[in-house]
Coordinates of C-alpha atoms in Angstrom, one line a residue:
Chain Y
M81 CA -82.2 116.4 -17.9
D82 CA -80.2 115.4 -14.6
S83 CA -77.3 117.2 -14.3
P84 CA -73.7 115.2 -14.0
P85 CA -73.3 114.5 -9.9
L86 CA -70.2 116.1 -8.2
K87 CA -68.2 112.6 -8.1
K88 CA -68.2 112.6 -12.1
I89 CA -67.7 116.3 -12.9
V90 CA -64.8 116.8 -9.8
P91 CA -62.6 113.9 -11.2
N92 CA -62.8 114.8 -15.4
S93 CA -62.0 118.6 -14.1
F94 CA -58.9 116.9 -12.7
L95 CA -58.3 114.5 -15.6
A96 CA -58.8 117.3 -18.8
A97 CA -56.2 119.6 -15.9
A98 CA -53.9 116.7 -16.4
G99 CA -54.6 115.7 -20.0
I100 CA -53.7 119.4 -21.0
C101 CA -50.4 119.9 -18.7
F102 CA -49.1 116.1 -21.1
L103 CA -51.0 117.1 -24.3
F104 CA -48.4 120.8 -23.8
G105 CA -45.4 119.0 -22.9
T106 CA -45.6 116.7 -25.2
A107 CA -46.6 119.7 -27.5
V108 CA -42.7 121.4 -26.9
T109 CA -40.6 118.4 -26.9
V110 CA -42.2 118.2 -30.4
C111 CA -41.4 121.9 -31.0
D112 CA -38.2 121.7 -29.9
V113 CA -37.2 119.0 -32.1
V114 CA -38.6 120.4 -35.1
L115 CA -37.2 124.0 -34.7
R116 CA -34.0 122.5 -34.3
A117 CA -33.9 120.8 -37.3
I118 CA -35.3 123.6 -38.7
A119 CA -33.6 126.5 -37.8
G120 CA -30.8 124.8 -35.5
T121 CA -32.0 126.5 -31.8
N122 CA -34.3 125.6 -29.0
V123 CA -37.1 126.6 -27.6
P124 CA -35.9 128.4 -24.5
G125 CA -36.2 126.5 -21.3
A126 CA -37.7 123.5 -23.1
I127 CA -36.2 120.7 -20.9
E128 CA -38.1 122.4 -17.7
L129 CA -41.0 123.7 -19.3
T130 CA -41.5 120.2 -20.0
S131 CA -40.7 118.5 -16.6
L132 CA -42.8 121.7 -14.7
S133 CA -45.8 121.0 -17.6
I134 CA -45.7 116.9 -16.9
G135 CA -45.1 116.8 -12.9
L136 CA -48.0 119.1 -12.4
G137 CA -50.0 117.2 -15.2
A138 CA -49.2 113.7 -12.9
L139 CA -49.5 115.6 -9.4
L140 CA -53.3 116.8 -11.0
S141 CA -54.1 112.9 -11.1
M142 CA -52.9 111.4 -8.7
P143 CA -56.0 112.6 -6.3
V144 CA -58.9 110.4 -9.5
C145 CA -56.2 107.3 -8.8
Y146 CA -57.1 107.6 -5.2
A147 CA -60.6 108.5 -5.0
K148 CA -60.8 105.7 -8.0
Q149 CA -58.6 103.5 -6.5
G150 CA -56.8 103.6 -9.9
H151 CA -53.6 102.2 -7.9
V152 CA -51.3 99.8 -9.1
S153 CA -51.1 96.7 -6.4
A154 CA -50.8 93.0 -6.8
K155 CA -54.1 91.6 -7.4
L156 CA -53.7 88.1 -6.7
L157 CA -55.7 86.6 -3.9
S158 CA -58.8 89.2 -4.5
E159 CA -58.2 87.8 -8.9
L160 CA -58.8 84.2 -7.4
A161 CA -61.7 84.9 -5.3
P162 CA -63.0 88.2 -5.9
A163 CA -66.9 87.1 -3.6
R164 CA -63.8 86.4 -0.4
F165 CA -60.6 89.1 -0.4
A166 CA -61.8 92.5 -2.8
R167 CA -63.9 94.1 -0.3
P168 CA -62.1 93.7 3.2
F169 CA -58.5 93.9 0.5
G170 CA -60.4 96.8 -1.1
L171 CA -60.7 98.3 2.6
L172 CA -57.8 97.5 3.6
G173 CA -55.8 99.1 0.6
S174 CA -58.1 102.5 0.6
V175 CA -57.6 103.8 5.2
V176 CA -53.4 102.6 4.2
S177 CA -53.8 105.0 1.5
L178 CA -55.4 107.6 3.1
G179 CA -52.3 107.3 5.6
F180 CA -49.7 107.7 3.2
A181 CA -51.4 110.5 1.6
G182 CA -51.9 112.2 5.0
L183 CA -47.8 111.4 5.1
I184 CA -46.9 113.0 2.2
L185 CA -49.4 116.0 3.1
W186 CA -48.0 116.7 6.4
A187 CA -44.1 116.0 4.6
V188 CA -44.5 118.8 1.3
G189 CA -47.0 121.1 3.3
Q190 CA -44.3 121.2 6.2
N191 CA -41.8 121.8 4.1
A192 CA -43.7 124.3 2.2
L193 CA -44.4 126.8 4.7
G194 CA -40.3 126.9 5.6
K195 CA -39.7 127.8 1.8
A196 CA -42.4 130.8 1.9
G197 CA -41.0 134.1 1.2
S198 CA -37.9 132.3 -0.2
P199 CA -36.3 134.2 -3.6
E200 CA -35.6 130.4 -5.0
T201 CA -36.3 130.0 -8.5
T202 CA -36.4 127.0 -11.1
P203 CA -33.0 127.2 -12.8
D204 CA -34.2 128.0 -16.4
L205 CA -37.8 129.2 -16.0
G206 CA -36.9 131.6 -13.0
F207 CA -40.1 130.6 -11.5
P208 CA -40.7 131.4 -8.2
I209 CA -39.5 127.7 -5.5
P210 CA -42.4 129.0 -3.2
I211 CA -44.9 129.3 -5.7
A212 CA -44.1 125.9 -7.2
L213 CA -44.7 124.5 -3.7
T214 CA -47.9 125.8 -2.9
V215 CA -49.0 124.4 -6.1
V216 CA -47.4 121.1 -5.3
T217 CA -49.4 121.3 -2.0
L218 CA -52.4 121.8 -3.1
A219 CA -52.3 119.3 -5.5
L220 CA -51.6 116.7 -2.6
L221 CA -54.3 118.5 -0.2
A222 CA -56.7 117.4 -3.3
A223 CA -55.2 114.0 -3.2
F224 CA -55.6 113.6 0.5
L225 CA -59.2 113.9 -0.1
A226 CA -59.8 111.7 -2.5
A227 CA -58.0 109.3 -0.2
M228 CA -60.5 110.0 2.3
A229 CA -63.9 109.7 -0.5
G230 CA -62.5 106.3 -1.7
V231 CA -62.6 105.4 2.4
W232 CA -66.2 106.9 1.8
F233 CA -66.8 104.9 -1.5
V234 CA -65.6 101.4 -0.6
V235 CA -66.9 101.5 3.2
R236 CA -70.3 102.2 0.7
N237 CA -69.5 100.2 -2.0
E238 CA -70.1 102.5 -4.3
K239 CA -68.0 103.1 -7.6
A240 CA -66.4 106.4 -7.6
Chain X
M38 CA -33.3 98.7 16.5
D39 CA -30.5 97.7 14.8
G40 CA -30.2 100.0 10.8
L41 CA -30.2 96.0 9.2
L42 CA -32.9 94.1 11.0
L43 CA -35.0 97.4 10.6
G44 CA -34.1 97.3 6.9
G45 CA -35.6 93.2 6.9
L46 CA -38.3 94.2 9.0
G47 CA -39.4 96.6 6.0
F48 CA -38.4 94.5 3.3
G49 CA -40.3 92.2 4.7
A50 CA -43.4 94.0 5.4
A51 CA -43.7 95.7 2.1
I52 CA -44.2 92.1 0.7
I53 CA -46.6 90.7 3.3
M54 CA -48.5 94.4 2.6
I55 CA -48.0 94.2 -1.2
F56 CA -49.5 90.3 -1.0
L57 CA -51.9 91.6 0.9
E58 CA -53.1 94.1 -1.7
I59 CA -52.4 97.3 -0.5
P60 CA -51.1 99.7 -3.4
V61 CA -47.4 99.1 -4.5
A62 CA -46.4 102.6 -4.0
V63 CA -48.6 103.1 -0.6
A64 CA -46.6 99.9 0.3
L65 CA -43.2 101.6 -1.0
G66 CA -43.7 104.3 0.8
L67 CA -45.2 103.9 3.9
V68 CA -42.3 101.2 4.5
G69 CA -39.6 103.5 3.4
L70 CA -41.0 106.6 5.9
L71 CA -41.7 105.7 8.8
G72 CA -38.5 103.0 8.3
A73 CA -36.8 106.5 8.0
A74 CA -38.4 108.1 10.0
M75 CA -36.9 105.2 12.5
I76 CA -33.7 105.6 11.6
I77 CA -32.7 109.5 11.7
G78 CA -36.5 110.9 13.1
F79 CA -39.5 111.7 12.2
A80 CA -38.2 115.5 11.4
G81 CA -35.5 113.9 8.4
A82 CA -38.0 111.3 7.6
M83 CA -40.7 114.4 6.5
T84 CA -37.5 116.3 4.8
I85 CA -36.6 113.6 2.9
G86 CA -40.8 112.7 1.7
A87 CA -41.2 116.7 0.6
T88 CA -37.8 116.7 -2.0
T89 CA -38.4 113.1 -2.6
V90 CA -42.0 114.8 -4.2
W91 CA -40.6 117.1 -5.7
E92 CA -37.7 115.8 -6.8
S93 CA -40.2 113.0 -8.7
V94 CA -42.6 115.5 -10.4
T95 CA -40.4 117.4 -12.0
N96 CA -37.6 114.4 -13.0
Y97 CA -36.9 114.9 -16.9
T98 CA -36.3 111.5 -17.7
L99 CA -40.1 110.2 -15.8
T100 CA -41.5 112.7 -18.1
M101 CA -41.3 110.4 -20.7
L102 CA -44.0 108.0 -18.8
P103 CA -46.8 109.8 -19.6
L104 CA -45.4 110.4 -23.4
F105 CA -44.9 107.0 -23.6
V106 CA -48.3 106.0 -22.1
L107 CA -49.9 108.9 -24.1
M108 CA -49.2 107.8 -27.5
G109 CA -49.9 103.7 -26.7
N110 CA -53.3 104.9 -25.4
L111 CA -53.3 106.6 -28.7
A112 CA -52.3 103.9 -30.7
A113 CA -55.1 101.7 -29.2
H114 CA -58.0 104.7 -28.9
S115 CA -56.4 104.8 -33.2
G116 CA -57.2 100.7 -33.6
L117 CA -54.3 100.1 -34.4
S118 CA -54.0 98.0 -32.1
A119 CA -56.9 95.5 -32.6
K120 CA -55.8 96.2 -36.2
L121 CA -53.1 94.0 -35.6
Y122 CA -54.3 91.4 -34.4
Q123 CA -56.9 91.1 -37.5
S124 CA -54.1 91.7 -39.6
M125 CA -51.8 89.0 -38.5
S126 CA -54.9 86.8 -38.1
V127 CA -55.3 87.0 -42.0
L128 CA -51.4 86.7 -42.6
F129 CA -50.9 84.4 -40.7
G130 CA -54.2 81.8 -39.7
H131 CA -53.3 79.7 -42.8
R132 CA -50.5 78.6 -41.5
R133 CA -50.3 75.6 -38.5
G134 CA -50.1 77.5 -35.6
G135 CA -51.1 80.9 -37.1
L136 CA -53.4 81.8 -35.0
A137 CA -51.1 81.6 -31.6
L138 CA -48.5 83.4 -33.5
A139 CA -50.7 86.0 -34.1
T140 CA -52.4 86.2 -30.8
I141 CA -48.4 86.5 -29.2
G142 CA -47.8 89.2 -31.6
A143 CA -50.9 91.0 -30.7
S144 CA -50.5 89.9 -27.0
A145 CA -47.0 92.1 -27.4
G146 CA -48.6 94.7 -29.0
F147 CA -51.0 95.0 -26.3
G148 CA -48.9 94.4 -23.8
M149 CA -46.5 97.4 -25.0
I150 CA -49.6 99.3 -24.6
S151 CA -50.4 98.0 -21.7
G152 CA -47.3 97.9 -19.6
S153 CA -49.6 95.0 -17.5
S154 CA -48.9 90.9 -18.2
L155 CA -51.9 90.6 -15.6
A156 CA -54.1 93.2 -18.1
T157 CA -52.8 91.3 -21.1
T158 CA -53.7 88.0 -20.1
A159 CA -57.0 89.3 -18.7
T160 CA -58.2 91.3 -22.2
M161 CA -56.6 89.1 -24.8
G162 CA -57.5 86.0 -23.0
R163 CA -61.4 87.3 -23.8
I164 CA -60.2 88.1 -27.1
A165 CA -57.6 85.8 -28.8
M166 CA -58.8 82.5 -26.5
P167 CA -62.2 82.2 -27.8
Q168 CA -61.0 82.7 -31.6
M169 CA -58.2 79.9 -31.1
R170 CA -60.5 77.9 -29.1
Q171 CA -63.4 78.5 -32.2
A172 CA -61.1 77.4 -34.8
G173 CA -60.0 73.5 -32.8
Y174 CA -56.2 75.0 -31.2
S175 CA -55.8 73.4 -28.2
K176 CA -56.7 74.5 -25.2
S177 CA -53.0 74.9 -23.6
L178 CA -51.5 76.2 -26.4
S179 CA -54.2 78.7 -26.7
A180 CA -54.1 79.5 -23.3
G181 CA -49.9 79.2 -23.0
S182 CA -50.1 81.5 -26.4
V183 CA -52.4 84.5 -24.4
A184 CA -49.9 84.1 -21.0
A185 CA -46.8 83.9 -22.6
G186 CA -47.6 86.6 -25.4
G187 CA -48.0 89.3 -22.2
T188 CA -45.1 88.8 -20.8
L189 CA -42.7 90.0 -24.4
G190 CA -44.6 93.3 -24.5
I191 CA -43.0 94.6 -21.6
L192 CA -39.8 94.5 -22.9
I193 CA -40.9 95.6 -26.6
P194 CA -40.4 99.8 -26.2
P195 CA -41.3 102.0 -25.6
S196 CA -41.7 99.8 -22.1
T197 CA -42.7 101.5 -18.8
V198 CA -40.8 98.8 -17.1
L199 CA -37.9 99.6 -18.5
V200 CA -37.8 103.6 -17.5
I201 CA -38.7 102.4 -14.5
Y202 CA -35.4 100.2 -14.0
A203 CA -33.5 102.9 -15.5
F204 CA -34.8 105.6 -13.3
I205 CA -34.1 103.6 -10.1
A206 CA -30.7 102.4 -11.1
E207 CA -29.6 105.6 -12.5
Q208 CA -29.1 103.6 -16.3
S209 CA -29.8 105.0 -19.6
I210 CA -33.0 104.4 -21.6
R211 CA -31.5 105.3 -24.5
E212 CA -28.9 102.2 -24.0
L213 CA -31.5 100.3 -22.7
L214 CA -34.2 100.6 -25.0
L215 CA -31.2 99.6 -27.6
A216 CA -31.0 96.6 -25.7
T217 CA -33.5 95.6 -25.9
T218 CA -33.8 94.9 -29.9
G219 CA -32.0 91.0 -29.6
P220 CA -33.8 89.7 -27.1
I221 CA -36.8 90.6 -28.6
F222 CA -35.9 89.1 -31.7
L223 CA -34.7 86.2 -29.7
A224 CA -37.9 85.4 -27.5
I225 CA -39.9 85.6 -30.9
L226 CA -37.7 83.0 -32.6
L227 CA -37.9 80.9 -29.5
Y228 CA -42.0 81.7 -29.1
C229 CA -42.2 80.6 -32.4
L230 CA -40.5 77.0 -31.7
A231 CA -42.6 76.7 -28.4
I232 CA -45.6 76.8 -30.9
W233 CA -44.6 74.6 -33.7
V234 CA -42.3 72.1 -31.6
P235 CA -45.3 70.8 -29.6
I236 CA -47.6 71.0 -32.1
W237 CA -44.8 68.7 -34.6
A238 CA -44.8 66.6 -31.9
G239 CA -48.3 66.0 -31.9
W240 CA -48.3 67.6 -28.3
S241 CA -51.2 70.1 -29.1
T242 CA -53.7 70.6 -31.9
A243 CA -53.4 73.9 -34.8
P244 CA -55.8 72.8 -37.5
Q245 CA -54.7 74.5 -40.8
H246 CA -57.2 76.6 -42.1
A247 CA -57.5 78.3 -45.9
R248 CA -55.8 80.8 -46.8
A249 CA -56.8 84.6 -47.0
H250 CA -57.8 85.6 -50.1
R251 CA -55.1 88.2 -52.1
E252 CA -57.3 91.1 -51.6
E253 CA -57.5 90.6 -47.9
R254 CA -53.7 89.9 -47.3
R255 CA -53.2 92.7 -48.9
A256 CA -55.4 94.9 -47.1
A257 CA -53.8 93.1 -44.3
L258 CA -50.6 93.9 -44.8
K259 CA -51.3 97.7 -45.5
E260 CA -53.3 97.8 -42.5
L261 CA -49.7 96.9 -40.6
L262 CA -47.5 99.5 -42.1
P263 CA -48.4 102.5 -40.8
P264 CA -47.8 101.2 -37.1
L265 CA -44.8 99.5 -38.4
A266 CA -43.7 102.9 -40.2
I267 CA -44.2 105.3 -37.3
F268 CA -42.1 102.5 -34.7
G269 CA -39.8 102.1 -37.2
L270 CA -39.7 106.0 -37.3
I271 CA -38.8 106.7 -33.9
M272 CA -37.2 103.9 -33.2
G273 CA -34.7 104.7 -36.2
G274 CA -34.1 108.1 -34.3
L275 CA -33.6 106.6 -30.9
Y276 CA -30.7 104.3 -33.0
S277 CA -29.6 106.3 -35.0
G278 CA -29.3 109.4 -31.9
V279 CA -31.2 112.5 -34.2
F280 CA -33.3 112.0 -31.1
T281 CA -33.4 111.2 -27.4
A282 CA -35.3 108.7 -25.7
N283 CA -37.4 111.5 -24.5
E284 CA -38.1 113.3 -28.2
T285 CA -38.6 110.1 -29.2
A286 CA -41.8 109.2 -26.6
A287 CA -43.1 112.3 -27.7
I288 CA -42.6 112.5 -31.2
G289 CA -43.6 109.1 -31.4
A290 CA -46.9 110.4 -29.6
A291 CA -47.7 113.2 -32.1
L292 CA -47.0 110.2 -35.0
V293 CA -49.6 108.4 -33.7
L294 CA -51.9 111.8 -33.1
A295 CA -51.5 112.3 -36.5
Y296 CA -52.4 109.3 -38.0
G297 CA -55.1 108.8 -35.6
F298 CA -57.0 112.1 -37.4
L299 CA -55.6 112.1 -40.5
S300 CA -56.8 108.2 -41.1
R301 CA -60.0 109.9 -39.2
R302 CA -59.5 106.7 -37.1
L303 CA -59.4 108.7 -34.2
S304 CA -62.9 110.5 -33.4
P305 CA -62.7 113.5 -30.9
S306 CA -64.1 111.6 -28.1
G307 CA -61.5 108.9 -29.5
F308 CA -58.7 111.2 -28.4
L309 CA -60.7 112.2 -25.0
E310 CA -60.1 109.3 -23.8
A311 CA -56.6 108.4 -24.6
V312 CA -55.7 111.3 -23.1
R313 CA -58.1 110.5 -19.8
D314 CA -56.8 107.3 -19.6
T315 CA -53.1 108.6 -19.7
A316 CA -54.1 110.8 -17.2
L317 CA -55.1 108.1 -14.9
T318 CA -52.1 105.4 -15.3
C319 CA -49.5 108.1 -14.9
G320 CA -51.6 109.4 -11.4
A321 CA -50.2 106.0 -10.4
L322 CA -47.4 105.6 -12.0
Y323 CA -46.1 108.8 -10.6
L324 CA -47.2 107.7 -7.0
V325 CA -45.4 104.4 -7.8
M326 CA -42.3 106.4 -8.7
I327 CA -42.4 108.6 -5.3
G328 CA -42.8 105.5 -3.1
A329 CA -40.2 103.6 -4.8
N330 CA -37.9 106.4 -4.3
L331 CA -38.7 106.7 -0.3
F332 CA -38.3 102.7 -0.2
N333 CA -34.8 103.3 -2.0
F334 CA -34.0 105.8 0.7
F335 CA -34.9 103.9 3.8
L336 CA -33.3 100.5 2.2
A337 CA -29.7 102.9 1.5
L338 CA -30.2 104.4 4.8
S339 CA -30.9 100.8 6.3
G340 CA -27.7 99.1 4.6
L341 CA -29.3 95.9 3.4
P342 CA -28.2 96.7 0.3
F343 CA -24.4 97.1 1.3
A344 CA -25.1 94.1 3.1
L345 CA -26.5 91.5 1.3
T346 CA -23.6 93.0 -1.7
G347 CA -21.3 91.3 2.1
M348 CA -23.5 87.9 1.9
F349 CA -23.5 87.3 -1.2
S350 CA -19.0 87.8 -0.9
G351 CA -18.3 84.0 -1.2
I352 CA -19.8 84.2 -4.5
I353 CA -18.8 87.8 -5.9
D354 CA -16.4 86.6 -7.8
Q355 CA -18.5 83.6 -10.1
P356 CA -21.1 86.0 -11.5
L357 CA -22.7 83.2 -12.9
L358 CA -23.6 81.3 -9.7
V359 CA -25.1 85.5 -8.2
I360 CA -27.2 85.5 -11.6
L361 CA -28.9 82.1 -11.1
L362 CA -29.9 83.2 -7.4
M363 CA -31.1 86.2 -8.4
L364 CA -33.1 83.9 -11.2
A365 CA -34.1 81.5 -8.4
I366 CA -35.7 84.7 -5.8
Y367 CA -37.8 86.0 -8.8
L368 CA -39.6 83.6 -10.2
V369 CA -40.3 82.8 -6.2
L370 CA -41.1 86.5 -6.3
G371 CA -43.6 85.9 -9.4
T372 CA -45.6 83.8 -7.6
L373 CA -46.7 86.7 -5.2
M374 CA -47.0 89.8 -7.7
D375 CA -46.7 91.7 -10.6
S376 CA -43.5 92.5 -12.2
L377 CA -43.7 96.5 -11.4
A378 CA -43.9 94.8 -7.7
M379 CA -41.1 92.5 -8.7
L380 CA -38.4 95.0 -10.1
L381 CA -39.6 98.0 -7.4
L382 CA -38.1 95.8 -4.2
T383 CA -35.7 93.6 -5.6
V384 CA -34.0 96.7 -7.7
P385 CA -32.3 98.6 -5.1
L386 CA -31.1 95.2 -3.1
F387 CA -29.6 93.9 -6.7
V388 CA -28.1 95.8 -8.0
P389 CA -25.1 97.0 -6.1
V390 CA -25.0 93.2 -5.8
A391 CA -24.7 93.1 -10.5
Q392 CA -22.6 95.9 -9.8
A393 CA -19.5 94.5 -7.2
A394 CA -20.1 91.4 -9.2
G395 CA -18.9 92.9 -12.6
I396 CA -22.3 92.6 -14.0
D397 CA -22.9 95.5 -16.3
L398 CA -26.6 97.3 -15.5
V399 CA -28.1 97.6 -18.3
W400 CA -27.6 94.0 -19.3
F401 CA -29.2 93.4 -15.5
G402 CA -31.8 95.6 -16.0
I403 CA -32.7 93.8 -19.6
F404 CA -32.1 90.5 -18.1
A405 CA -34.3 90.9 -14.5
V406 CA -37.2 92.1 -16.5
M407 CA -37.0 89.1 -18.6
V408 CA -37.4 87.3 -15.3
V409 CA -39.6 89.1 -13.7
E410 CA -42.0 87.5 -16.3
M411 CA -41.0 84.7 -16.6
G412 CA -41.5 84.2 -13.1
L413 CA -45.3 85.0 -14.2
I414 CA -45.4 82.5 -16.3
T415 CA -43.5 79.1 -15.1
P416 CA -45.9 76.8 -13.4
P417 CA -47.3 75.4 -10.8
V418 CA -47.8 78.9 -9.7
G419 CA -47.9 81.8 -12.0
M420 CA -49.4 84.7 -11.9
N421 CA -50.9 85.4 -16.1
L422 CA -52.5 82.0 -15.2
F423 CA -53.9 82.1 -12.6
V424 CA -55.7 85.1 -14.3
L425 CA -55.9 83.2 -17.2
K426 CA -58.0 81.1 -15.3
T427 CA -60.3 83.3 -13.7
V428 CA -61.4 84.7 -17.4
S429 CA -61.8 81.0 -18.9
P430 CA -62.8 78.4 -15.9
D431 CA -63.6 75.8 -18.6
I432 CA -59.5 75.3 -18.6
R433 CA -58.1 73.0 -16.3
L434 CA -55.0 74.1 -14.1
T435 CA -52.9 71.0 -15.4
E436 CA -53.7 72.3 -19.1
L437 CA -53.0 75.6 -18.5
W438 CA -49.1 74.2 -16.5
K439 CA -48.6 71.8 -20.0
G440 CA -49.8 75.1 -22.4
A441 CA -46.8 77.6 -20.5
A442 CA -44.7 74.8 -20.4
P443 CA -43.1 75.1 -23.9
F444 CA -43.3 79.4 -23.4
V445 CA -41.6 78.7 -20.1
T446 CA -38.4 76.4 -21.7
A447 CA -38.2 79.6 -24.4
D448 CA -37.7 81.8 -21.6
F449 CA -35.0 79.9 -19.9
I450 CA -33.1 79.0 -23.6
R451 CA -32.8 82.6 -23.9
V452 CA -31.6 83.4 -20.2
A453 CA -29.0 81.3 -20.7
I454 CA -28.6 82.6 -24.4
I455 CA -27.9 85.8 -22.7
I456 CA -26.2 85.3 -20.3
A457 CA -24.2 82.7 -22.2
V458 CA -23.4 85.4 -24.9
P459 CA -23.7 89.4 -23.2
A460 CA -23.7 91.0 -26.2
I461 CA -27.0 89.4 -27.8
V462 CA -28.0 92.2 -25.1
L463 CA -24.8 94.9 -25.4
W464 CA -23.7 94.9 -28.7
L465 CA -26.4 97.3 -30.2
P466 CA -26.0 100.2 -27.2
L467 CA -22.4 99.6 -27.3
N468 CA -22.4 100.6 -30.9
A469 CA -25.0 102.8 -32.0
M470 CA -24.0 106.3 -32.6

């Protein structure tokens, strides 16, 4: 039996991890509401826990968005004349996206390096900011690599 | 280079990039970063870039987006959306124009889930158009109801576009969601008239069919109850102040999940698909928010919003003129881009102008969302009409325009009514608990 190719396993793993983060965020908020209604108390740090878990989920889903060209875009000309416009616009979009992913990675990476060793923590949960920034940088590095893969797929006219 | 000129050039560059189908997030983000670098230097722009990414991914208000998207996807994979069209067809199909009404309702439901008029038009065009055509409905009426139905969903809670407006314009999402109630009822009423008036006048045909059997109707009603109950529960919680908007989104997702599993309509694979689709959509949406924030920051640095407010100074004491001018701009932009792209581009510029003209920003949000959607079905070049043309190539453009005309008229009347009576929008947010 053929094993699933890497280009299926990697995006599915990212999406699964992102999905778990979203479900965790949902569960925390629902538990908070239920606890408030029943016991008049709250889940400690519920707002921050929800924000961080859902934010992490969003970051983990970005690489797949770059690789599969799943961005929000105004497809007018390629809807009207797919044969003429879909490929050149797809290529242009993927190359420019790679540039953007690189710039964002540069910006966040530099900031993370600057904050290395800082004692700063998040206000409610006390989570160390340098670790959080490292996680964000790693996710954006994955997004940059995925954007490179995205260009590769478009050049080869392959589906991600 | 002069900041103002740079702002203008950046705005133009963003429009051209979006027209060239460069992703909206990338176009806005690149223009924002590079434009800011030209004003405050590369190092400063990179610091802003890092801060924007961090603030976007840790923002509590934005957590609503994945939760609403998850709720919509769970509903779709539980078959709630498909059942909506089937049930409405059974209940209203025997009435004159009943299938068109069902299409409007189902398109609104699908639009609510997908958050995109274009996706709704493409999908419903494939589902509802053949059914209406088979039932003897004229091409223009079938096309018009599909194109218009898609625009309605964007306004119905949970509206991701409104969440994004709330984030950019720093407005209360709860107030915005409450404010949609009046315009939605108005839209339903006016769209019914947009279907019935051309039929009565003989401009379009919609043959009546035999009424469904009582058991069938009862079953259809039964199918409609769970989605209505879930919608009523979460919106009731929001209206009464029991839940915050974020909690509404989470409770909604949990209720749809519970319904899906308990009714055995949501299979484990459907659940996984829904979560996967949510992750795919949310990655794109968060990137859009990062891009929009960078673009916003650049525009503020360039001073363009303030200059625009200055340009409007001659008419700033006449809010009606300001609104009409914005309406014209949105209709023109509707020929080039999707509603989300239009809002992201214009909100940073228009909000300061609206504020200076004394226009309530909750009202303005509803107005802007309604008007960007109008642009998508306004002949001769509304984008929804072109999408429909690609889905059903045998329909001539003139038929599409003819079909869209009554709905565009209905939209103009709706906008005129909310301009004349702003309380239709503002009464509920001002008076809800």
